[in-house]
Short mmCIF file of N, CA, C and O in Angstrom, two decimals:
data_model
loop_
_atom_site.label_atom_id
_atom_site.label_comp_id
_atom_site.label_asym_id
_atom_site.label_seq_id
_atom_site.Cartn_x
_atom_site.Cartn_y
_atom_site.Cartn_z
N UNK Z 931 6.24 -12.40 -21.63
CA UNK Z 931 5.31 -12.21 -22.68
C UNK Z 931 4.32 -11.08 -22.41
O UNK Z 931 3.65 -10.59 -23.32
N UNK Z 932 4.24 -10.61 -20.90
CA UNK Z 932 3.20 -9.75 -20.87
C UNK Z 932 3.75 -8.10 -20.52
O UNK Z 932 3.14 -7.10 -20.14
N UNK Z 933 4.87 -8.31 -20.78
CA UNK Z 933 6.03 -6.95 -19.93
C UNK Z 933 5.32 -5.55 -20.74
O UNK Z 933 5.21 -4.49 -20.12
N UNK Z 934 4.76 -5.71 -22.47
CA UNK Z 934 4.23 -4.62 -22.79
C UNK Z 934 2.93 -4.07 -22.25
O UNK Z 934 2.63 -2.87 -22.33
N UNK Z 935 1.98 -5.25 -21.57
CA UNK Z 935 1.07 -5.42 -20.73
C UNK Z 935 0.77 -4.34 -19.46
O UNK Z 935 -0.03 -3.51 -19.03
N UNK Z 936 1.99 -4.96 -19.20
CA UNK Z 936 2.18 -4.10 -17.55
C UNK Z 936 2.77 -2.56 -17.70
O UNK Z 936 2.45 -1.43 -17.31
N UNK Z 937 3.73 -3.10 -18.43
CA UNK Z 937 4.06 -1.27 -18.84
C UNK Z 937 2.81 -0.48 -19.03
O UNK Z 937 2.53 0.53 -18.38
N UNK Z 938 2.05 -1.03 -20.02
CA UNK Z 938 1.00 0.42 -20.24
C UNK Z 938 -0.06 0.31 -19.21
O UNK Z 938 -0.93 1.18 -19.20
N UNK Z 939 -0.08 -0.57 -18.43
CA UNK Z 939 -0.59 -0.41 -17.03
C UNK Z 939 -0.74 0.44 -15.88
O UNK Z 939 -1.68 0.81 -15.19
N UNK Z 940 0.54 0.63 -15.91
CA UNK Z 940 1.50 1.10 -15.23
C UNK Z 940 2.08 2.63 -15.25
O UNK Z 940 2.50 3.41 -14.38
N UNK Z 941 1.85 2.70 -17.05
CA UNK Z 941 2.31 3.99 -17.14
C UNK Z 941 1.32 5.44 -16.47
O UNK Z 941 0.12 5.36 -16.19
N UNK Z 942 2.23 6.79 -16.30
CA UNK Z 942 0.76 7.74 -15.93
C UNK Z 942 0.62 8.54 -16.53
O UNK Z 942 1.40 9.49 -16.59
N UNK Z 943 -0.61 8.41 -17.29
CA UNK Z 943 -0.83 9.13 -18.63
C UNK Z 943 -1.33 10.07 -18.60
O UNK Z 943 -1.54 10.73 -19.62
N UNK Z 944 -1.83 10.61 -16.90
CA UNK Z 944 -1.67 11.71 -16.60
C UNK Z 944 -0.78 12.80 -16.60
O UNK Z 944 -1.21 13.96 -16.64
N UNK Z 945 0.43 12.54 -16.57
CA UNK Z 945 1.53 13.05 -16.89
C UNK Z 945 1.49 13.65 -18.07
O UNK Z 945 1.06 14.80 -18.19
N UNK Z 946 2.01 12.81 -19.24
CA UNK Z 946 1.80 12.95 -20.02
C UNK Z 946 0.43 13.20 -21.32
O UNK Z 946 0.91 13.49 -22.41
N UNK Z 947 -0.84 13.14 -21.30
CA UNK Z 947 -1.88 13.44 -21.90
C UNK Z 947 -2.69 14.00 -20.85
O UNK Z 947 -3.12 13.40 -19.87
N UNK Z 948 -2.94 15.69 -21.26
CA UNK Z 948 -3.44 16.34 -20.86
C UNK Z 948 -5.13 16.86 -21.42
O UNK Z 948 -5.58 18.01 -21.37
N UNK Z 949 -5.71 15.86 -21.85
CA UNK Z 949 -7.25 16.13 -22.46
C UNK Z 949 -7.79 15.42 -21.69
O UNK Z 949 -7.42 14.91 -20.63
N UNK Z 950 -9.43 15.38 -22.66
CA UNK Z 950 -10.39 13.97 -21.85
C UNK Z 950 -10.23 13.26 -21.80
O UNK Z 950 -10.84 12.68 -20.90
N UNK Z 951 -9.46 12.56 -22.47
CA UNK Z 951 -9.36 11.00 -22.98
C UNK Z 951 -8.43 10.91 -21.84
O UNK Z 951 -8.40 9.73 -21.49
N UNK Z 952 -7.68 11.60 -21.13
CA UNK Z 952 -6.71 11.03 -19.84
C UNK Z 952 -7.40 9.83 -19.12
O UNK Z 952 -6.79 8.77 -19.05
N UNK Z 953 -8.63 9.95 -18.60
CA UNK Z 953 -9.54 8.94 -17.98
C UNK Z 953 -9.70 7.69 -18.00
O UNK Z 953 -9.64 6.70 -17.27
N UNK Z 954 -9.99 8.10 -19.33
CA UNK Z 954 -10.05 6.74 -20.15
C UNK Z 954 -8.69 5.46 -20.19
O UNK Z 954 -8.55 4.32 -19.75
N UNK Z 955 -7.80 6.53 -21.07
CA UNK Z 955 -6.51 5.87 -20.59
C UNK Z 955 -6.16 5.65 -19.31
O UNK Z 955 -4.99 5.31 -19.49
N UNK Z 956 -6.30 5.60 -18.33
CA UNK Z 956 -5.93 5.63 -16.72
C UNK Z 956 -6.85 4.02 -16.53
O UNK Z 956 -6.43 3.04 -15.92
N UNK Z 957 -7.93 4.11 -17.13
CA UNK Z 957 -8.43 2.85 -16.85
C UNK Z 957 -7.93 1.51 -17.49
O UNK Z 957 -8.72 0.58 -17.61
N UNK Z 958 -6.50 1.39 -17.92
CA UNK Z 958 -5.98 0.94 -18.54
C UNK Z 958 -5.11 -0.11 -16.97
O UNK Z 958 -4.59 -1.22 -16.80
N UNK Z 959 -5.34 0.80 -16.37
CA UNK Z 959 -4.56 0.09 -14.97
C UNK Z 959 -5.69 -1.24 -14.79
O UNK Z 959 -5.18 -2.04 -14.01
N UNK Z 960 -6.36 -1.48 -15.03
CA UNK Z 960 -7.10 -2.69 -15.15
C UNK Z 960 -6.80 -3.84 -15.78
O UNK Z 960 -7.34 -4.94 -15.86
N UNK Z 961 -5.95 -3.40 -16.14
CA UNK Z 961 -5.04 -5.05 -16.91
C UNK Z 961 -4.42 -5.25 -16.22
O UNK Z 961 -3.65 -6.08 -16.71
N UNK Z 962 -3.96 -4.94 -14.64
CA UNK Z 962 -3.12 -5.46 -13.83
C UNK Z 962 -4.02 -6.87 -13.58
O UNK Z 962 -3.32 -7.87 -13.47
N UNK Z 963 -5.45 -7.07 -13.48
CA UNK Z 963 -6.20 -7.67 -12.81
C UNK Z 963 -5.98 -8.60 -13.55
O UNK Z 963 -6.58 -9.59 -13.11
N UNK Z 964 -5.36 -8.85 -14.56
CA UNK Z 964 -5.50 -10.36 -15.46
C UNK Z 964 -4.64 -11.35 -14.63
O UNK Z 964 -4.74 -12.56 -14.85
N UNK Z 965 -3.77 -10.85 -13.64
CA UNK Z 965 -3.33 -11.83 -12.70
C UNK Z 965 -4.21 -12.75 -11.84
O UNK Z 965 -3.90 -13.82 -11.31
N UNK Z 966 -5.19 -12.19 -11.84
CA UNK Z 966 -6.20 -12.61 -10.54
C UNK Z 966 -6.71 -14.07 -11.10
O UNK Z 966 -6.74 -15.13 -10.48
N UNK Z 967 -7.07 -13.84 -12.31
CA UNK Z 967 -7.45 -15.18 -12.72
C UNK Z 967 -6.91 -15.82 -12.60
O UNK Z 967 -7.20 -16.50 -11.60
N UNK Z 968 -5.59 -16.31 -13.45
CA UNK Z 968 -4.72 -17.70 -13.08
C UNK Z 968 -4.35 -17.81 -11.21
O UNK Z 968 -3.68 -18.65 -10.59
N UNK Z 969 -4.90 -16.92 -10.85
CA UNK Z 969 -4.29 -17.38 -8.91
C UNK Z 969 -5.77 -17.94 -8.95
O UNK Z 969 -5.52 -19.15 -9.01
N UNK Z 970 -6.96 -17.85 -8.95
CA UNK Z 970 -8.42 -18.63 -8.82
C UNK Z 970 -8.19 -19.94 -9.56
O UNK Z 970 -8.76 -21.00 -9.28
N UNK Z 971 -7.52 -19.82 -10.28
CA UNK Z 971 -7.36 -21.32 -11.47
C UNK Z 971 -6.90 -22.18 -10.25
O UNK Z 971 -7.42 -23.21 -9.83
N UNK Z 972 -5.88 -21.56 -9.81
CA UNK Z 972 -4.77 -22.58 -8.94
C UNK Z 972 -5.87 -22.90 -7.92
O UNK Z 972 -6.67 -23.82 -8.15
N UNK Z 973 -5.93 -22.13 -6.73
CA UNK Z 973 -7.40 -22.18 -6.48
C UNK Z 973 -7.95 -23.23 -6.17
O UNK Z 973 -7.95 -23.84 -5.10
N UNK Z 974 -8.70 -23.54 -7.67
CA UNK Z 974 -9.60 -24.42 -7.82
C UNK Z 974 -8.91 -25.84 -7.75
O UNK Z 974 -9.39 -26.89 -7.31
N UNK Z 975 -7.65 -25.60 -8.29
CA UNK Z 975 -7.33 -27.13 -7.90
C UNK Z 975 -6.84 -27.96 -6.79
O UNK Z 975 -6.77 -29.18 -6.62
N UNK Z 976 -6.43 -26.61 -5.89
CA UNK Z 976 -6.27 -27.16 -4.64
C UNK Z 976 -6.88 -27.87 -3.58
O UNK Z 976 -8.09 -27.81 -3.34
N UNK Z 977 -6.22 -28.42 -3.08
CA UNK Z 977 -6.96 -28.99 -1.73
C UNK Z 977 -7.43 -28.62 -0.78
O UNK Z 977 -8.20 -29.17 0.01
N UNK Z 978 -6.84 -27.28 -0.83
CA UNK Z 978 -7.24 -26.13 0.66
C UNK Z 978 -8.34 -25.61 0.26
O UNK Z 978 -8.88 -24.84 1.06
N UNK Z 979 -8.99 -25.84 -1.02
CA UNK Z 979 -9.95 -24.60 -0.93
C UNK Z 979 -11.34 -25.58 -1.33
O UNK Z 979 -11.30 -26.80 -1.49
N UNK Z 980 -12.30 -24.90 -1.42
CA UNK Z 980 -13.61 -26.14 -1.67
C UNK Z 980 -13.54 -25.03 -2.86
O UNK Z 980 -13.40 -23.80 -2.85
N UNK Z 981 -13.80 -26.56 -4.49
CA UNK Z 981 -14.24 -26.02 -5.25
C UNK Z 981 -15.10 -25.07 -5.96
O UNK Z 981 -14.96 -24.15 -6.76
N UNK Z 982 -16.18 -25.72 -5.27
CA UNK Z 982 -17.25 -25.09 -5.43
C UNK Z 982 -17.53 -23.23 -5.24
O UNK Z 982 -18.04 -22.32 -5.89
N UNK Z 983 -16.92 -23.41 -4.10
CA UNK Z 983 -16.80 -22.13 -3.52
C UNK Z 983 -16.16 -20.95 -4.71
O UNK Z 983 -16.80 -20.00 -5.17
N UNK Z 984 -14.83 -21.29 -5.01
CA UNK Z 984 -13.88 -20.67 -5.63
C UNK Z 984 -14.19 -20.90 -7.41
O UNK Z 984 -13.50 -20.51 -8.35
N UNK Z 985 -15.56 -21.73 -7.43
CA UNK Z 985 -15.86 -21.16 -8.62
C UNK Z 985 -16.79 -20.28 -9.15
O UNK Z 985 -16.81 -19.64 -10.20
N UNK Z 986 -17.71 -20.40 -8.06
CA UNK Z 986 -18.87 -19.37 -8.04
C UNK Z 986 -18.20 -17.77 -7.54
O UNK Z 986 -18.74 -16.69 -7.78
N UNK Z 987 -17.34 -17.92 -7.04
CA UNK Z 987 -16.23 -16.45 -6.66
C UNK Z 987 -15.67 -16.14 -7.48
O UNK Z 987 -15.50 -14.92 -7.45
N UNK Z 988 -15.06 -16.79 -8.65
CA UNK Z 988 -14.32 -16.43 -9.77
C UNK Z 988 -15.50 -16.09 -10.89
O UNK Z 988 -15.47 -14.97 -11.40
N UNK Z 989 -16.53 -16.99 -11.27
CA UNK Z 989 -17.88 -16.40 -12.22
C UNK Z 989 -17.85 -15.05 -11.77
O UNK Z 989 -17.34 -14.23 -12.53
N UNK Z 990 -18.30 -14.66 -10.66
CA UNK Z 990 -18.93 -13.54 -9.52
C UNK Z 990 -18.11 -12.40 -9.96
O UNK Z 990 -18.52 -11.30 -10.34
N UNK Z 991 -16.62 -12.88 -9.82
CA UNK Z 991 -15.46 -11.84 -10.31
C UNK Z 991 -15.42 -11.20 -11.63
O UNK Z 991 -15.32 -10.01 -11.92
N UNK Z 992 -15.52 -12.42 -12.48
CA UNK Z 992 -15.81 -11.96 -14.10
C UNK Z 992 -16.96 -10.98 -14.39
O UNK Z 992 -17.08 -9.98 -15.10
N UNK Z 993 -17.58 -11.49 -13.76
CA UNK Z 993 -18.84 -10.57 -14.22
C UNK Z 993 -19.04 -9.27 -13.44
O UNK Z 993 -19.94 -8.53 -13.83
N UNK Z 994 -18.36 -8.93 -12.46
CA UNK Z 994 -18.46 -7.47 -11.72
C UNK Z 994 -17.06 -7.07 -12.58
O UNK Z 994 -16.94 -5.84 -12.62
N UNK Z 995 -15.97 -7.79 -13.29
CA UNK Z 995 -14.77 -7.04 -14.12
C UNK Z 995 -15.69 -6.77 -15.19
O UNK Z 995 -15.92 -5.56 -15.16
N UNK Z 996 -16.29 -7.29 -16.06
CA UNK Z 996 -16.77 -7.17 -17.28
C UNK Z 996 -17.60 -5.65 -17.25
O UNK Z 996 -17.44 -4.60 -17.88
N UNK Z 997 -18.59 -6.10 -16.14
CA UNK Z 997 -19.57 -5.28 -15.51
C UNK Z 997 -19.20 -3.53 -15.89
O UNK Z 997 -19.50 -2.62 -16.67
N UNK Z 998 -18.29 -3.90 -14.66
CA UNK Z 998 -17.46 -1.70 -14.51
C UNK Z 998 -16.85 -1.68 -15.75
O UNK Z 998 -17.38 -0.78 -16.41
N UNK Z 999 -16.01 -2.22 -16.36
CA UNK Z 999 -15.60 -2.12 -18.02
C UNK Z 999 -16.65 -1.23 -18.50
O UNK Z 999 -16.57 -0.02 -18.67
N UNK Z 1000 -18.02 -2.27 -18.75
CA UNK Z 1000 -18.70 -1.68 -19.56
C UNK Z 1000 -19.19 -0.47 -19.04
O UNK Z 1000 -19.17 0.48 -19.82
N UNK Z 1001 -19.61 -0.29 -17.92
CA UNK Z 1001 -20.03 1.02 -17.50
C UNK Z 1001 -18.90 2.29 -17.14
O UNK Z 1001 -19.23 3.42 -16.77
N UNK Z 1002 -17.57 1.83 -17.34
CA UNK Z 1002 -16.94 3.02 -17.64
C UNK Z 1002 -16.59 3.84 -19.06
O UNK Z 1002 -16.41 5.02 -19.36
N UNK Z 1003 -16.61 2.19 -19.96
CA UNK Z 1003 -16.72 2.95 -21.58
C UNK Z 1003 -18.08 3.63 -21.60
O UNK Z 1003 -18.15 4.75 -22.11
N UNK Z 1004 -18.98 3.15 -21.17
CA UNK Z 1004 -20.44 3.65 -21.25
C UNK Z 1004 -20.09 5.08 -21.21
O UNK Z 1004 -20.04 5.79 -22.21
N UNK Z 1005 -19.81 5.54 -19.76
CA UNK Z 1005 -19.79 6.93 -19.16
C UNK Z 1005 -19.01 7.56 -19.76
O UNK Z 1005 -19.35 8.72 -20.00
N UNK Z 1006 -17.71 7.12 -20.23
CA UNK Z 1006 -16.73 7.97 -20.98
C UNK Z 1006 -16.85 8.34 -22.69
O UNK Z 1006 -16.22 9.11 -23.41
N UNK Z 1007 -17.80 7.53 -22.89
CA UNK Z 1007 -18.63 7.72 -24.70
C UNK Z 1007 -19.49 8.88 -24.69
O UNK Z 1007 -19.74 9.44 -25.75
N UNK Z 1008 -20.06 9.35 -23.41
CA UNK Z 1008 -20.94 10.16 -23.46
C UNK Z 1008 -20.10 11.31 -23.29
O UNK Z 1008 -20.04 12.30 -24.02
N UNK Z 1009 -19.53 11.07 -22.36
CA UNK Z 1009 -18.26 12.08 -21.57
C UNK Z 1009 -17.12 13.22 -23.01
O UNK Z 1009 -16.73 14.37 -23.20
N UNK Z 1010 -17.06 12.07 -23.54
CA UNK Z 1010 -16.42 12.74 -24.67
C UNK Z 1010 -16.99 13.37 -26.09
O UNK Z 1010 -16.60 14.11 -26.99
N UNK Z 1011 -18.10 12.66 -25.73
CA UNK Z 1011 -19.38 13.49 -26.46
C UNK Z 1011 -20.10 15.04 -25.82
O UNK Z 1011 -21.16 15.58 -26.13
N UNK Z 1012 -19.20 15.41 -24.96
CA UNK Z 1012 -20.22 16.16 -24.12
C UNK Z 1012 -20.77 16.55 -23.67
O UNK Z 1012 -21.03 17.71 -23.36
N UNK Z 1013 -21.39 14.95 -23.40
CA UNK Z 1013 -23.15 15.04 -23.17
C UNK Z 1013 -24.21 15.87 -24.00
O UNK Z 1013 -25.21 16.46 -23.59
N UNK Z 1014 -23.69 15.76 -25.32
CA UNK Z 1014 -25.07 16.41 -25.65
C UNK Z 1014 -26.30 15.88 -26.04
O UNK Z 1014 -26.82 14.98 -25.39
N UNK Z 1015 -26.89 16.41 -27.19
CA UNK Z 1015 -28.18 15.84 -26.87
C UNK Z 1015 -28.67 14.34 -27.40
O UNK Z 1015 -29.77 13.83 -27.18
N UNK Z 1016 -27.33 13.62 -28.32
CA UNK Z 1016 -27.11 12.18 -28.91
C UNK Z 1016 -26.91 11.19 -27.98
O UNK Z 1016 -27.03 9.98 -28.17
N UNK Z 1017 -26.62 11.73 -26.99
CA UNK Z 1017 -26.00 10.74 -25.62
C UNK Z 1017 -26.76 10.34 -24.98
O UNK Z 1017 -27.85 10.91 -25.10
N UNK Z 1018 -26.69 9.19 -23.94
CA UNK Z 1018 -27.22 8.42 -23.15
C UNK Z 1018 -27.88 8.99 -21.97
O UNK Z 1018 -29.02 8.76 -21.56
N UNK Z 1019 -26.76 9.99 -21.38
CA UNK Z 1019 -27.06 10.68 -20.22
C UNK Z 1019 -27.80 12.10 -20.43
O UNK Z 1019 -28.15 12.68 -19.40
N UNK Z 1020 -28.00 12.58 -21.37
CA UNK Z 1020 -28.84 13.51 -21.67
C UNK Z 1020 -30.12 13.09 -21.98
O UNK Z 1020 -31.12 13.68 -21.58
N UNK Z 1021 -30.15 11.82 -22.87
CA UNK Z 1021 -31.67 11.77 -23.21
C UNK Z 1021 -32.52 10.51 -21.76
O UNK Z 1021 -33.71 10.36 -21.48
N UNK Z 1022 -31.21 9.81 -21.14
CA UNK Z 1022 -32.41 9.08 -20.04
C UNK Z 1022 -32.08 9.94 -18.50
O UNK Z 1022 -32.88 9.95 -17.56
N UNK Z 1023 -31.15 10.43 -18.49
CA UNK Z 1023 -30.93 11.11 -17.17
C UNK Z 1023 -30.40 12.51 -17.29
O UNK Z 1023 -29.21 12.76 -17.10
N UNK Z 1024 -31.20 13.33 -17.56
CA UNK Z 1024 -30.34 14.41 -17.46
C UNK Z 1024 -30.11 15.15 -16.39
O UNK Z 1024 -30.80 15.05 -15.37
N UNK Z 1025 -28.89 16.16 -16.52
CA UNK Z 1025 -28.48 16.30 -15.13
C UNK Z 1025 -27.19 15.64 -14.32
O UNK Z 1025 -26.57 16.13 -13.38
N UNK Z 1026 -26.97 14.28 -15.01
CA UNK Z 1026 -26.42 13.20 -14.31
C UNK Z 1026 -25.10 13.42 -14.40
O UNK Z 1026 -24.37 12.60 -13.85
N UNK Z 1027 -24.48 14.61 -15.13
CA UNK Z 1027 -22.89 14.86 -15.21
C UNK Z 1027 -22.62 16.04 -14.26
O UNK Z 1027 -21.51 16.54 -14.10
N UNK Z 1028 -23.75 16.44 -13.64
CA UNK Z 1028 -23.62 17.13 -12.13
C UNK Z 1028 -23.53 16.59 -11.14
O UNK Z 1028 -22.71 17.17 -10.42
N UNK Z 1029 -24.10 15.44 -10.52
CA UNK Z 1029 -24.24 14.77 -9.81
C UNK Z 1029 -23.00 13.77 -9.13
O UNK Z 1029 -22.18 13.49 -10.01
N UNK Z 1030 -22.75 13.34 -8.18
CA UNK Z 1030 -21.48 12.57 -7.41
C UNK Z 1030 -20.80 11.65 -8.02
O UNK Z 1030 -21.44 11.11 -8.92
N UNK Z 1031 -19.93 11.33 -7.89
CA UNK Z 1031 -19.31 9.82 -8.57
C UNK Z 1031 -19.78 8.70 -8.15
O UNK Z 1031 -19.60 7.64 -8.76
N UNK Z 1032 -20.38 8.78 -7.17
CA UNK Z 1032 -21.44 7.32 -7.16
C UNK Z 1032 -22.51 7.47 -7.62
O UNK Z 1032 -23.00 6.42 -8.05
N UNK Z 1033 -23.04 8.23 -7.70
CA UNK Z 1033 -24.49 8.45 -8.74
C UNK Z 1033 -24.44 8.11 -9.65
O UNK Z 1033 -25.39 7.46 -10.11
N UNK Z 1034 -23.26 8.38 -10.42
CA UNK Z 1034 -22.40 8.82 -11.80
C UNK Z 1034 -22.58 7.54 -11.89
O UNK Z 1034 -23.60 7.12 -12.44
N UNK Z 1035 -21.44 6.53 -11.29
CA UNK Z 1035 -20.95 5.46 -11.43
C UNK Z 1035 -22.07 4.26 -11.47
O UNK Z 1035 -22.09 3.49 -12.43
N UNK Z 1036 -22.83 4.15 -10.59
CA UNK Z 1036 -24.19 3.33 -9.88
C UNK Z 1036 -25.21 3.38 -11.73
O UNK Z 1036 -25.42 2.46 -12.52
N UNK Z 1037 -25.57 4.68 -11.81
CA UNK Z 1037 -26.68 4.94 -13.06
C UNK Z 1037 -25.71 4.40 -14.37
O UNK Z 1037 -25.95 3.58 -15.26
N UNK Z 1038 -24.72 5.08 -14.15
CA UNK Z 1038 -23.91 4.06 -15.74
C UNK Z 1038 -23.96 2.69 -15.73
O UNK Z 1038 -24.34 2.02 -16.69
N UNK Z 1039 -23.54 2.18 -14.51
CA UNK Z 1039 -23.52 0.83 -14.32
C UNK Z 1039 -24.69 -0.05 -15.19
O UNK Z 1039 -24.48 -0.88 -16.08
N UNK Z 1040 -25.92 0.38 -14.67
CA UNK Z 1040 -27.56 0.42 -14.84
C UNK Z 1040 -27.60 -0.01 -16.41
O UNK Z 1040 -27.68 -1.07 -17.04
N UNK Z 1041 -27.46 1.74 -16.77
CA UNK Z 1041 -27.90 1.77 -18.06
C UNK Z 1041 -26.72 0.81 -19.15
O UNK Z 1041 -27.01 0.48 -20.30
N UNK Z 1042 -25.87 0.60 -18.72
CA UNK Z 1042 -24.82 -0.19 -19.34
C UNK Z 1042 -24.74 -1.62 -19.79
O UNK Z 1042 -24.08 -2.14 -20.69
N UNK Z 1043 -25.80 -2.26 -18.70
CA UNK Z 1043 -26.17 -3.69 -18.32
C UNK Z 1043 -27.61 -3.83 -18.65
O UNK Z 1043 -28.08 -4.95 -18.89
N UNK Z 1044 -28.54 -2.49 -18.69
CA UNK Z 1044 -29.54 -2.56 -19.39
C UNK Z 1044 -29.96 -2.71 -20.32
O UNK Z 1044 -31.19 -2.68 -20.45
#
């Protein structure tokens, strides 16, 4: 049921799409992670593991997946806007599309969740 799933997962759309939006699409490899959940499900019902534990690790999980989601659409809305002067990163940080990929990444995060 999920084979169209993984395919576009999977695929490299680098290859094939040569603009901005490549990025974007690439972050598409993030639907591999929908596995992770049902293995925490199991997890939880086991005997080997203390509940408790493995549910506050799975919350913890959701919310740092949700988290970078949002702060990569964040960064890539502006990104394809070209930062100009309507955007996020021009009017609270400017400058910030010079700056490192953890800068980059860390301040989107921020303003994303802010």
């Amino acid at each position: 049921g999920f084979f169209f799933v993984d395919v576009v997962s999977i695929f490299p759309f680098f290859l094939v799409v040569d603009t901005k939006y490549s990025p974007f699409l690439e972050m598409l490899r993030l639907l591999r992670l929908r596995r992770f959940f049902p293995l925490l499900v199991v997890m939880e019902k086991s005997p080997w593991f203390n509940y408790t534990i493995v549910t506050i690790f799975k919350y913890f999980m959701m919310a740092a997946y949700n988290t970078h989601w949002a702060a990569c659409i964040f960064w890539e809305l502006a990104n394809i806007n070209d930062f100009n002067s309507t955007t996020w990163v021009y009017i609270n940080e400017p400058g910030l599309n010079n700056e490192n990929l953890a800068t980059q990444y860390l301040v989107s995060l921020y303003w994303s969740v802010t």
